Every structure is written in structure tokens, then in C-alpha cells.
PDB file of C-alpha atoms in Angstrom:
ATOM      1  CA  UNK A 926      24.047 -21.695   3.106  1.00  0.00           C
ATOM      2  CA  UNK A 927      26.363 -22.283   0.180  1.00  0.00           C
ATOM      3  CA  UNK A 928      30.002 -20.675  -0.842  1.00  0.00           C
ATOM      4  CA  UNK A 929      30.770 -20.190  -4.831  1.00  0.00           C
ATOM      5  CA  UNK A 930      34.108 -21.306  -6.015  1.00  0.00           C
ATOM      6  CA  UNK A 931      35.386 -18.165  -5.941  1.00  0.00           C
ATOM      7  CA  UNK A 932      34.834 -18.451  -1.734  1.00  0.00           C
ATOM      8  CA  UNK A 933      33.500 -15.252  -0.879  1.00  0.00           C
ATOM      9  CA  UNK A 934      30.228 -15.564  -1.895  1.00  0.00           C
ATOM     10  CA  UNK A 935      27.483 -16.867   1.009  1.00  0.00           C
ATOM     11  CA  UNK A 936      23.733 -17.348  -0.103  1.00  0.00           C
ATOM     12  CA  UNK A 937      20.812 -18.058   2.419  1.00  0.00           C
ATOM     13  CA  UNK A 938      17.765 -19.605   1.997  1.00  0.00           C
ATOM     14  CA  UNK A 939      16.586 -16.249   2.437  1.00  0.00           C
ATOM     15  CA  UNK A 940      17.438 -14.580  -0.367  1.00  0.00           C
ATOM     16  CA  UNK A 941      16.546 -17.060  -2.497  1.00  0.00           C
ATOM     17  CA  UNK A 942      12.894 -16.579  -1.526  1.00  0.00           C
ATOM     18  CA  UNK A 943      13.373 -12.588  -1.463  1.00  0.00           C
ATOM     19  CA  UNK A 944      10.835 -10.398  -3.359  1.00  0.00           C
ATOM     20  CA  UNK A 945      12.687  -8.195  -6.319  1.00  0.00           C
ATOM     21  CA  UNK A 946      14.659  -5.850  -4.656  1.00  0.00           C
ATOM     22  CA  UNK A 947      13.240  -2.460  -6.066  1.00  0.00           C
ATOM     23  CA  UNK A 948      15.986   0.040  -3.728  1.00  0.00           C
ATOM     24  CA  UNK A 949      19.292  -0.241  -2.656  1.00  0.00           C
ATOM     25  CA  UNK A 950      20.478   1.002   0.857  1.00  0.00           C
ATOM     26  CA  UNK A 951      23.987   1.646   0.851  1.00  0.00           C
ATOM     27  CA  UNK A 952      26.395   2.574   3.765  1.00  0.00           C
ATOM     28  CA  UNK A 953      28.543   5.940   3.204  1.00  0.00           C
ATOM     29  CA  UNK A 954      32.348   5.472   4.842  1.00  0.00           C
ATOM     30  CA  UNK A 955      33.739   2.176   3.308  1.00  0.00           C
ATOM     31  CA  UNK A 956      31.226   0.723   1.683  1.00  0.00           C
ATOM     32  CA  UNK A 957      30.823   3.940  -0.869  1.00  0.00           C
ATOM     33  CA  UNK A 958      33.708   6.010  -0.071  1.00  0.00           C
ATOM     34  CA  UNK A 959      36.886   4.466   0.591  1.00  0.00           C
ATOM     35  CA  UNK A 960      37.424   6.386   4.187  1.00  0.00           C
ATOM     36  CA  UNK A 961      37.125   3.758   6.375  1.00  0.00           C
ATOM     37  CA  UNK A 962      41.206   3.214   6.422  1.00  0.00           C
ATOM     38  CA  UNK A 963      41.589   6.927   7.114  1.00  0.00           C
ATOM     39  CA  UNK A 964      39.808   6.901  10.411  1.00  0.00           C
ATOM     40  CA  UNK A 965      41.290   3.760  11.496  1.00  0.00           C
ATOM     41  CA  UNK A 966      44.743   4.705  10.708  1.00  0.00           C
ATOM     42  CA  UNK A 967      44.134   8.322  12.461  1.00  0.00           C
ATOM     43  CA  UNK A 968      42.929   7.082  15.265  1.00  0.00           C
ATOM     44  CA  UNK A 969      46.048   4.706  15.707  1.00  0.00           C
ATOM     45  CA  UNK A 970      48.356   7.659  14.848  1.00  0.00           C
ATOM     46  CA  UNK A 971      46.621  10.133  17.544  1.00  0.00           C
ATOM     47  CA  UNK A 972      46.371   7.674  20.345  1.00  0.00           C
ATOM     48  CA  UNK A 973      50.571   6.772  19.923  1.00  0.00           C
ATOM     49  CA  UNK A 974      51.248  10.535  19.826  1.00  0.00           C
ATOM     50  CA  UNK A 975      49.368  10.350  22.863  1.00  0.00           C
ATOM     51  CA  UNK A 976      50.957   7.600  24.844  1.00  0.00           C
ATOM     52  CA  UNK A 977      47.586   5.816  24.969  1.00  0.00           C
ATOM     53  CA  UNK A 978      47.902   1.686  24.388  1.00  0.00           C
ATOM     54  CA  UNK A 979      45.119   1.576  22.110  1.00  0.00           C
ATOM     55  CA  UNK A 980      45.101  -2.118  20.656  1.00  0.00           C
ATOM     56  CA  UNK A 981      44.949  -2.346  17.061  1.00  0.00           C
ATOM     57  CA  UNK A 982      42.071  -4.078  16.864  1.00  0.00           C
ATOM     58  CA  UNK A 983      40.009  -1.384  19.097  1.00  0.00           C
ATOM     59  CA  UNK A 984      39.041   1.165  16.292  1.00  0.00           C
ATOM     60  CA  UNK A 985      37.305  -2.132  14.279  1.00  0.00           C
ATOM     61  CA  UNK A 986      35.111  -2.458  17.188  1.00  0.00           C
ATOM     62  CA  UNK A 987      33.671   0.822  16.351  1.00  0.00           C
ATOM     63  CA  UNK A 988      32.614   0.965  12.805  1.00  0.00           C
ATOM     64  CA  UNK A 989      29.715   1.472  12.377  1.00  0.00           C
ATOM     65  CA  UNK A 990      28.364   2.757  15.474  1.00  0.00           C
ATOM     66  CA  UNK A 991      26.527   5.944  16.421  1.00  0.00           C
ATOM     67  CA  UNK A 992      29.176   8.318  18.153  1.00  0.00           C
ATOM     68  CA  UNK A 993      27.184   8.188  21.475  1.00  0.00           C
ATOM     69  CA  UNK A 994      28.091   4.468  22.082  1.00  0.00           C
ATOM     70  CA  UNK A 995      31.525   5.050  20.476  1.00  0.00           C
ATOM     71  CA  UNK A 996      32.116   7.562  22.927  1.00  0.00           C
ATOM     72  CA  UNK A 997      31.015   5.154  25.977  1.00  0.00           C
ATOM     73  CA  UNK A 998      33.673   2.548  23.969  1.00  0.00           C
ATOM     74  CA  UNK A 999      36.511   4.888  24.408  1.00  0.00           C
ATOM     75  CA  UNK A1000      35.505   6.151  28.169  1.00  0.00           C
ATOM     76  CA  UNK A1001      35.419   2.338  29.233  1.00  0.00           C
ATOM     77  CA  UNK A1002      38.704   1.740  27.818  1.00  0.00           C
ATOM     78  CA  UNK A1003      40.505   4.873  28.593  1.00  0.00           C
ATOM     79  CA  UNK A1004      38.750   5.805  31.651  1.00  0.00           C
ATOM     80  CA  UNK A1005      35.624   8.355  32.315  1.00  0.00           C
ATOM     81  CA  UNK A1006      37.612  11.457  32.125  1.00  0.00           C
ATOM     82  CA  UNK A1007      38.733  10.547  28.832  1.00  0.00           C
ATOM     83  CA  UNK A1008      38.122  13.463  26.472  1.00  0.00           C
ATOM     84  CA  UNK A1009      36.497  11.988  23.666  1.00  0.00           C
ATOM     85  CA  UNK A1010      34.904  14.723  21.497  1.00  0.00           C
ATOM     86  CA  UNK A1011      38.215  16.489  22.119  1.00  0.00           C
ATOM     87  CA  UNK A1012      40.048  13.440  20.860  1.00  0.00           C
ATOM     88  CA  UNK A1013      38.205  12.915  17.720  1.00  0.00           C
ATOM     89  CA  UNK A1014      37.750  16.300  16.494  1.00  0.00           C
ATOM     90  CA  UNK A1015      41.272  16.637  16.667  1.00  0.00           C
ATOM     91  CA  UNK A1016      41.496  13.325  14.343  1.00  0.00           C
ATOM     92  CA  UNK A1017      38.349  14.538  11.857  1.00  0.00           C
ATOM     93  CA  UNK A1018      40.537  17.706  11.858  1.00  0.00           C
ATOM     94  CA  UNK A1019      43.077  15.899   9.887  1.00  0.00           C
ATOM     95  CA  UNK A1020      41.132  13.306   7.800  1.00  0.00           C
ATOM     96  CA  UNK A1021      39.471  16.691   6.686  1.00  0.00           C
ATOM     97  CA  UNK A1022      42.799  18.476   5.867  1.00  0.00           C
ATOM     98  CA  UNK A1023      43.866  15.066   3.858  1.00  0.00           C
ATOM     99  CA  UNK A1024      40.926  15.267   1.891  1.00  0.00           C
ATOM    100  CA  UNK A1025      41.093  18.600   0.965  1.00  0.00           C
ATOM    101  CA  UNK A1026      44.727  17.910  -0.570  1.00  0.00           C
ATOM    102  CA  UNK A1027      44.029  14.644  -2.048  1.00  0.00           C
ATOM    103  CA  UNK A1028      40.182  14.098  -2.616  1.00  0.00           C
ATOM    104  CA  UNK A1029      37.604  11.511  -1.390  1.00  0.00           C
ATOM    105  CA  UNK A1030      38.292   8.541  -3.223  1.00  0.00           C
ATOM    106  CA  UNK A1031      34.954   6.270  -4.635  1.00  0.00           C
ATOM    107  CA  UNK A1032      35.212   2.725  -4.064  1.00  0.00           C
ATOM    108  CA  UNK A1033      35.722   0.482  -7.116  1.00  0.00           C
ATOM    109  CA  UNK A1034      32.274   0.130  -8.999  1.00  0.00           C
ATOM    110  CA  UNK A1035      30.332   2.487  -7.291  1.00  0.00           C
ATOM    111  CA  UNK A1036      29.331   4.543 -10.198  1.00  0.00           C
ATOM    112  CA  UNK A1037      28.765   1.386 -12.388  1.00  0.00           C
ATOM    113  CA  UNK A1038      26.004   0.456  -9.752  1.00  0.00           C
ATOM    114  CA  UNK A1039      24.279   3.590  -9.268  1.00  0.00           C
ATOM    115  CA  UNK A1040      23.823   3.544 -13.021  1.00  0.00           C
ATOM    116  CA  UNK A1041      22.947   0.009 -13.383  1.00  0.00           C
ATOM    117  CA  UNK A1042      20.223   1.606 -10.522  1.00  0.00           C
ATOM    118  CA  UNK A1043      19.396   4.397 -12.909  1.00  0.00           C
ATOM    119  CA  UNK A1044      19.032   2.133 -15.745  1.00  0.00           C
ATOM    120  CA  UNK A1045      16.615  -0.335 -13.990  1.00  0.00           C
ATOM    121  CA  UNK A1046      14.793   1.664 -11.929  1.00  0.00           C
ATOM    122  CA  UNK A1047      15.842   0.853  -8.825  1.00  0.00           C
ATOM    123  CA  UNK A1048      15.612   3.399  -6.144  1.00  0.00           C
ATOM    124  CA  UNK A1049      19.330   4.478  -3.841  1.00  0.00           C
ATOM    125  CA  UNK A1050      19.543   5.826  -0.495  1.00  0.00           C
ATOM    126  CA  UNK A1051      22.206   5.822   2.316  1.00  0.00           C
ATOM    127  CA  UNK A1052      21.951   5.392   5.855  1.00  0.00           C
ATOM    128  CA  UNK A1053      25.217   6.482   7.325  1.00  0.00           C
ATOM    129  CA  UNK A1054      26.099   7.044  11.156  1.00  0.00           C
ATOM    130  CA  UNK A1055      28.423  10.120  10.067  1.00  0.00           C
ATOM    131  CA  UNK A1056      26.122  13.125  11.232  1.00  0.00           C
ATOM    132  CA  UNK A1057      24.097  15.170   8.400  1.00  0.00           C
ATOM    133  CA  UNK A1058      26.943  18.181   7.935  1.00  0.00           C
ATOM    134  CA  UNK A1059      30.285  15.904   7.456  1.00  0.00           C
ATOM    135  CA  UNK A1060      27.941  13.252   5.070  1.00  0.00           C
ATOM    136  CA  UNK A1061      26.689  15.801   2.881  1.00  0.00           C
ATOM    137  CA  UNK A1062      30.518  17.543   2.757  1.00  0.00           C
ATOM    138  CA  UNK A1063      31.454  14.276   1.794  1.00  0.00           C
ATOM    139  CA  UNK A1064      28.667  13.241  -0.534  1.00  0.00           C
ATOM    140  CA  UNK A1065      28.888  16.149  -2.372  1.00  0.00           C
ATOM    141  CA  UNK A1066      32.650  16.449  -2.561  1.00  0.00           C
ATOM    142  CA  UNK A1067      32.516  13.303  -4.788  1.00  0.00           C
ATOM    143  CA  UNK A1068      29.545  14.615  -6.583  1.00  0.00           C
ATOM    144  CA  UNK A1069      27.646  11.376  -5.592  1.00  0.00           C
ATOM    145  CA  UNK A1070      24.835  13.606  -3.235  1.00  0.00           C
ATOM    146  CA  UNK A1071      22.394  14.185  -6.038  1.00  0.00           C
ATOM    147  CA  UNK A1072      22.221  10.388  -6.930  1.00  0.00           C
ATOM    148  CA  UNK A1073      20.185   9.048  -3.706  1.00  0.00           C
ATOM    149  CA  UNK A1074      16.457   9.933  -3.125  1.00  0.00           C
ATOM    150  CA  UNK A1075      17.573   9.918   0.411  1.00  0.00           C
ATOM    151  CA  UNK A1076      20.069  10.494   2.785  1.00  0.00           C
ATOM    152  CA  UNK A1077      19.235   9.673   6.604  1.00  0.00           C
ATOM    153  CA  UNK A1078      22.310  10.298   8.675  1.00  0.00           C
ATOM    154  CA  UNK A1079      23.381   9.254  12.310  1.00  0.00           C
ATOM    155  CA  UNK A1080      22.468  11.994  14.193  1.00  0.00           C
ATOM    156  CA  UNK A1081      18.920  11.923  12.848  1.00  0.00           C
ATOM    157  CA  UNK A1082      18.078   8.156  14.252  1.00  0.00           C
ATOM    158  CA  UNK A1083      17.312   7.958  17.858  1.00  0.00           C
ATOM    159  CA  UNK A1084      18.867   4.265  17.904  1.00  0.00           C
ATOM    160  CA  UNK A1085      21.783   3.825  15.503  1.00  0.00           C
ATOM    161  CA  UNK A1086      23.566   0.617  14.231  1.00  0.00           C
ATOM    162  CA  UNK A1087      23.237  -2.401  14.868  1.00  0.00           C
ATOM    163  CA  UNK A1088      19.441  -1.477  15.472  1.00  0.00           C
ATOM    164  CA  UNK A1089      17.756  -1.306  12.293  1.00  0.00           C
ATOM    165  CA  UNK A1090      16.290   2.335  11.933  1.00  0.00           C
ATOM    166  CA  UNK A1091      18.561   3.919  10.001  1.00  0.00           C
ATOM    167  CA  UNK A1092      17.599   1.530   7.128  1.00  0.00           C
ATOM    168  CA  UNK A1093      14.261   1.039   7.774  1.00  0.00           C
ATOM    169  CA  UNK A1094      13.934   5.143   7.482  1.00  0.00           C
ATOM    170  CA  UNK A1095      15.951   5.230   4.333  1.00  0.00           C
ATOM    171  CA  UNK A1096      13.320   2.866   3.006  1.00  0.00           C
ATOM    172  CA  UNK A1097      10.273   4.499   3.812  1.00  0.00           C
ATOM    173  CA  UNK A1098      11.939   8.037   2.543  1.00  0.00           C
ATOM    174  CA  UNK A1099      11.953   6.210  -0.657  1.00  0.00           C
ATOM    175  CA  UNK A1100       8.617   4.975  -0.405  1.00  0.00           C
ATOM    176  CA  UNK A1101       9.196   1.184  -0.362  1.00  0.00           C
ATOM    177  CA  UNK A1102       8.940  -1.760   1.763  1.00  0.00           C
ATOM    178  CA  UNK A1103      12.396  -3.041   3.806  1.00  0.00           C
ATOM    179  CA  UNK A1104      11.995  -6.330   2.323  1.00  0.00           C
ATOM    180  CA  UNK A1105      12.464  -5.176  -1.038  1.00  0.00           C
ATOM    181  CA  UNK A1106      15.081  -3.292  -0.439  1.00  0.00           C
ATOM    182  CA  UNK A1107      18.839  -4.437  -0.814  1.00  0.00           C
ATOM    183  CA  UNK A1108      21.578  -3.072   2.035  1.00  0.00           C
ATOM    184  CA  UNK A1109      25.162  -2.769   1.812  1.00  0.00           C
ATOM    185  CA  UNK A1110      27.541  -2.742   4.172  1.00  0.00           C
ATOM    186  CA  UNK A1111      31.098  -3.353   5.449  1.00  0.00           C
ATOM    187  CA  UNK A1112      31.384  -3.139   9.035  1.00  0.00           C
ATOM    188  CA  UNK A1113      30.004  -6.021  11.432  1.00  0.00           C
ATOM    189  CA  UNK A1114      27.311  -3.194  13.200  1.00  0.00           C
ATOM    190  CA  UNK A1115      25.987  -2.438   9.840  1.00  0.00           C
ATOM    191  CA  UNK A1116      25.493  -5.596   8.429  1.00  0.00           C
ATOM    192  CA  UNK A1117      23.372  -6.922  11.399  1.00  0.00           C
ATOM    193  CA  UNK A1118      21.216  -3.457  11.051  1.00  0.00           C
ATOM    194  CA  UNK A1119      20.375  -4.324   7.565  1.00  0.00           C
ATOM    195  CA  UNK A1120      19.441  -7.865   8.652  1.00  0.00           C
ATOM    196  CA  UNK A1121      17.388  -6.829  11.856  1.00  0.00           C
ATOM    197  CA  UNK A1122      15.690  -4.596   8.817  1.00  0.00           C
ATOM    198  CA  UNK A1123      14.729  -7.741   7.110  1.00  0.00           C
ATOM    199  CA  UNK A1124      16.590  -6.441   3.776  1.00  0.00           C
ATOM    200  CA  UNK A1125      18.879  -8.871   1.663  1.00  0.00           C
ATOM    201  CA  UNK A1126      22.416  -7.833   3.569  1.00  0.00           C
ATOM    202  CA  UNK A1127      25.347  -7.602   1.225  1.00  0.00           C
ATOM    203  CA  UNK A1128      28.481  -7.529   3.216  1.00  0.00           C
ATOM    204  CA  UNK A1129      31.378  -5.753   1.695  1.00  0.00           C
ATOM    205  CA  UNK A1130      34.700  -6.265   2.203  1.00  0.00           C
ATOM    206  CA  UNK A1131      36.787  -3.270   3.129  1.00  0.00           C
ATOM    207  CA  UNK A1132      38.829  -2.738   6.469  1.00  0.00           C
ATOM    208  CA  UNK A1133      37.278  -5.651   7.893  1.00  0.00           C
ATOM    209  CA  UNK A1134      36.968  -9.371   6.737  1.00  0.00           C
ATOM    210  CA  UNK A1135      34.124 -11.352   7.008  1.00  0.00           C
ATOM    211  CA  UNK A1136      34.046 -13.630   9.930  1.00  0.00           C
ATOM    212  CA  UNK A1137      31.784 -16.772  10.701  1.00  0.00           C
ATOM    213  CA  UNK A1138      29.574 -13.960  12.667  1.00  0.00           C
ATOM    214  CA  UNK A1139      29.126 -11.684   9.645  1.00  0.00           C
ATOM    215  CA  UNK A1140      28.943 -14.596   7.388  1.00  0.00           C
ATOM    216  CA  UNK A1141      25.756 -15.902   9.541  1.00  0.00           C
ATOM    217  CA  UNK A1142      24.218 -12.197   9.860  1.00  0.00           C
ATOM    218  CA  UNK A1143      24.837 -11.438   5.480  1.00  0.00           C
ATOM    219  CA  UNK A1144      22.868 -12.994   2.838  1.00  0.00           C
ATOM    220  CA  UNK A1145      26.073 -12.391   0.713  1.00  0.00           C
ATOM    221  CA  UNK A1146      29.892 -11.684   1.222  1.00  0.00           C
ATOM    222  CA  UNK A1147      31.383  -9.873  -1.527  1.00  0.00           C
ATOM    223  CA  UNK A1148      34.560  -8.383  -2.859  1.00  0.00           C
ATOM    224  CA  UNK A1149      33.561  -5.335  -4.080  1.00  0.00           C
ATOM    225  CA  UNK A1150      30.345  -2.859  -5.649  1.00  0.00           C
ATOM    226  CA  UNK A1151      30.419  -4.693  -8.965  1.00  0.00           C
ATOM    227  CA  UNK A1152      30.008  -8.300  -7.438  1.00  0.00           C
ATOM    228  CA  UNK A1153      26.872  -6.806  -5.772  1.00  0.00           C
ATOM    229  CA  UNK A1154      25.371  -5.014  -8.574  1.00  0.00           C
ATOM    230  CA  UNK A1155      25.993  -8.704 -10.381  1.00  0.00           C
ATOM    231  CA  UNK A1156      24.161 -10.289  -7.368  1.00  0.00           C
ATOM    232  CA  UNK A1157      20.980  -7.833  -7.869  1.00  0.00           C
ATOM    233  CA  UNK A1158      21.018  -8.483 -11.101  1.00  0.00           C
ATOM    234  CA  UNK A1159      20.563 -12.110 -11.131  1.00  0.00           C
ATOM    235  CA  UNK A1160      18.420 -12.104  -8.453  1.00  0.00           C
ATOM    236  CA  UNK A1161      15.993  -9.656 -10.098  1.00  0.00           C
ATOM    237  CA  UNK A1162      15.912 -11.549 -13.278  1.00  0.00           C
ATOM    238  CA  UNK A1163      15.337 -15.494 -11.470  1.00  0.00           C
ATOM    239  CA  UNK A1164      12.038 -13.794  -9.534  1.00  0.00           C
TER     240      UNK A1164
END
């Protein structure tokens, strides 16, 4: 493992012995959208107007995952009785009503990349946990649905992050093998299923930093969508 100079950066001997990554697997809520602050901060909000003492750091712990072992997160933390459905609707409810007043934003070079795709034939999917009605609201909202060959969503995938499925499906809808495909992420559950999927795992950072976990489960750490369309790019061109 090495670090650039610019620090955030982390190559394994892995990569560097990668085939030519021929699709990219991307994440949906803060890897391609920037969302992922939304939920956190809604959460937060809902749980003080609530009285519950909801740490923080608890809504972290749950990016990523597929609602049925978010929900078993929140009943083991806030007891069994715990109306969870109830409790997130009600927060969905009002990301929803903020969108609808000020727009899904894009994160920062994701339209340079999915050209860069279109340009060098490199097939896009995502594999997002959100279920297949709010992704596609979403994904089409920001007029970025009609751009992936595939969209597998959460409540599609028996086993959702960290197991691997959900990428391993996104690669087979478009026809190629896991190992050539690229998958990026930013939340710790994601990045490991994109490893476990044998894929070169970009990490991206968004709500979360990347720890000496993440850093161990990524091939690369990076700042932002253009840094990994860079990294494809001289990948595909040293193989």
C-alpha cells in the first residue's frame, strides 16, 4: 500500500494487477447525489424533537445498509417497540418536501465521469440500498436515470450491503465480469461490498472520512468523482 503526496490516495497491490475496468458501479445517495447530509441531519433533527439521545455518531453506522438491518439498529438502541418505519417515513417525508423546493444536488464531477464513460466505452450502473420507487424519483429528478444500463436497488437483493450482491447483480445486468468492473462508494458498508465483489473499490469521501478500516477494505481513497475518473483513466491506459 502506498499514499500520494496529496495523502488521500491508497493503492494496493491489487489494483495494480487489475484487468481494464470495462464498467463502473456507482453508489446512488452520496457518492452520486449529494443526499447523504440530508438524512443524517434529519434524522438528528427528528430524534431531538423527540427527546430520543441519539448519539451523533449513530446515523454513520447506518449508511449504507439495507433498511431491514437498519431497522434492527434502531430497535436495539431505542428498544423493540420502537416505531421505526413510523420514524423514518416521517423523516423521508421531509427530505422529500426539501427536495421538491430546492432540487437534488449532483456531486462535483459526476457528469464529467459518466461522459468520460460514454466517451470510452465503459459501461455505468448503480447499486443503491434506497428501494426501486424513491431511486428512480431521485434518478430521474436529476435527469441522470437514462445514463446507467442498470439500476439494481435495495429492495431487490435478498442480502444487502456489506454482502456483495448488489454489485455483483449490477455487473451481470451489464453483461460483464465483477473483476472488471470499478465500484464507488462512500459509506464504510459499501465499500467492503464492492471489495467482497472482487471489483477495484474507490472510496469516496462524503459524510464520512476514511478510516484505517476503509483504507484497508478500498483500493483507493479519493476526494471526489473527478479524482476517480483520473484513477480509471490511468489505470486503463498502463494495462
Amino acid at each position: 500500500m502506498s499514499v500520494d503526496d496529496k495523502g488521500w490516495i491508497i493503492m494496493t497491490d491489487r489494483v495494480l494487477k487489475n484487468n481494464k475496468i470495462k464498467a463502473m458501479v456507482f453508489d446512488m445517495d452520496g457518492t452520486l447525489l449529494d443526499t447523504e447530509h440530508q438524512y443524517i441531519e434529519g434524522y438528528l433533527k427528528l430524534a431531538q424533537e423527540r427527546g430520543l439521545n441519539m448519539d451523533k455518531k449513530f446515523p454513520y453506522t447506518c449508511m449504507g445498509l439495507p433498511r431491514e438491518m437498519v431497522r434492527k439498529r434502531y430497535r436495539d438502541t431505542f428498544g423493540e417497540d420502537f416505531d421505526f418505519d413510523g420514524f423514518r417515513a416521517e423523516m423521508i417525508n421531509r427530505v422529500h418536501t426539501l427536495w421538491q423546493n430546492e432540487g437534488i444536488a449532483v456531486k462535483p464531477g459526476v457528469a464529467e465521469f459518466l461522459d468520460y464513460c460514454d466517451n470510452n466505452g465503459i459501461l455505468c450502473a448503480v447499486a443503491t440500498s434506497t428501494t426501486r420507487e424513491s431511486a428512480e424519483m431521485m434518478l430521474k429528478t436529476t435527469n441522470l436515470f437514462d445514463r446507467f444500463g442498470a439500476v439494481v436497488c435495495g429492495d431487490e437483493i435478498e442480502n444487502g450491503k456489506p454482502n456483495p450482491d448488489i454489485f455483483i447483480a449490477a455487473a451481470k445486468r451489464l453483461g460483464v465480469n465483477p473483476r472488471d468492473c470499478g465500484g464507488a462508494e462512500d459509506s464504510r458498508s459499501g465499500i467492503t461490498a464492492v471489495h467482497r465483489a472482487e471489483m477495484t473499490a474507490f472510496f469516496v469521501i462524503d459524510t464520512l472520512n476514511a478510516d484505517d478500516e476503509i483504507k484497508t477494505t478500498a483500493d483507493f481513497v479519493c476526494a471526489d468523482m473527478f479524482e476517480v475518473m483520473n484513477l480509471v483513466d490511468k489505470i486503463n491506459k498502463n494495462i
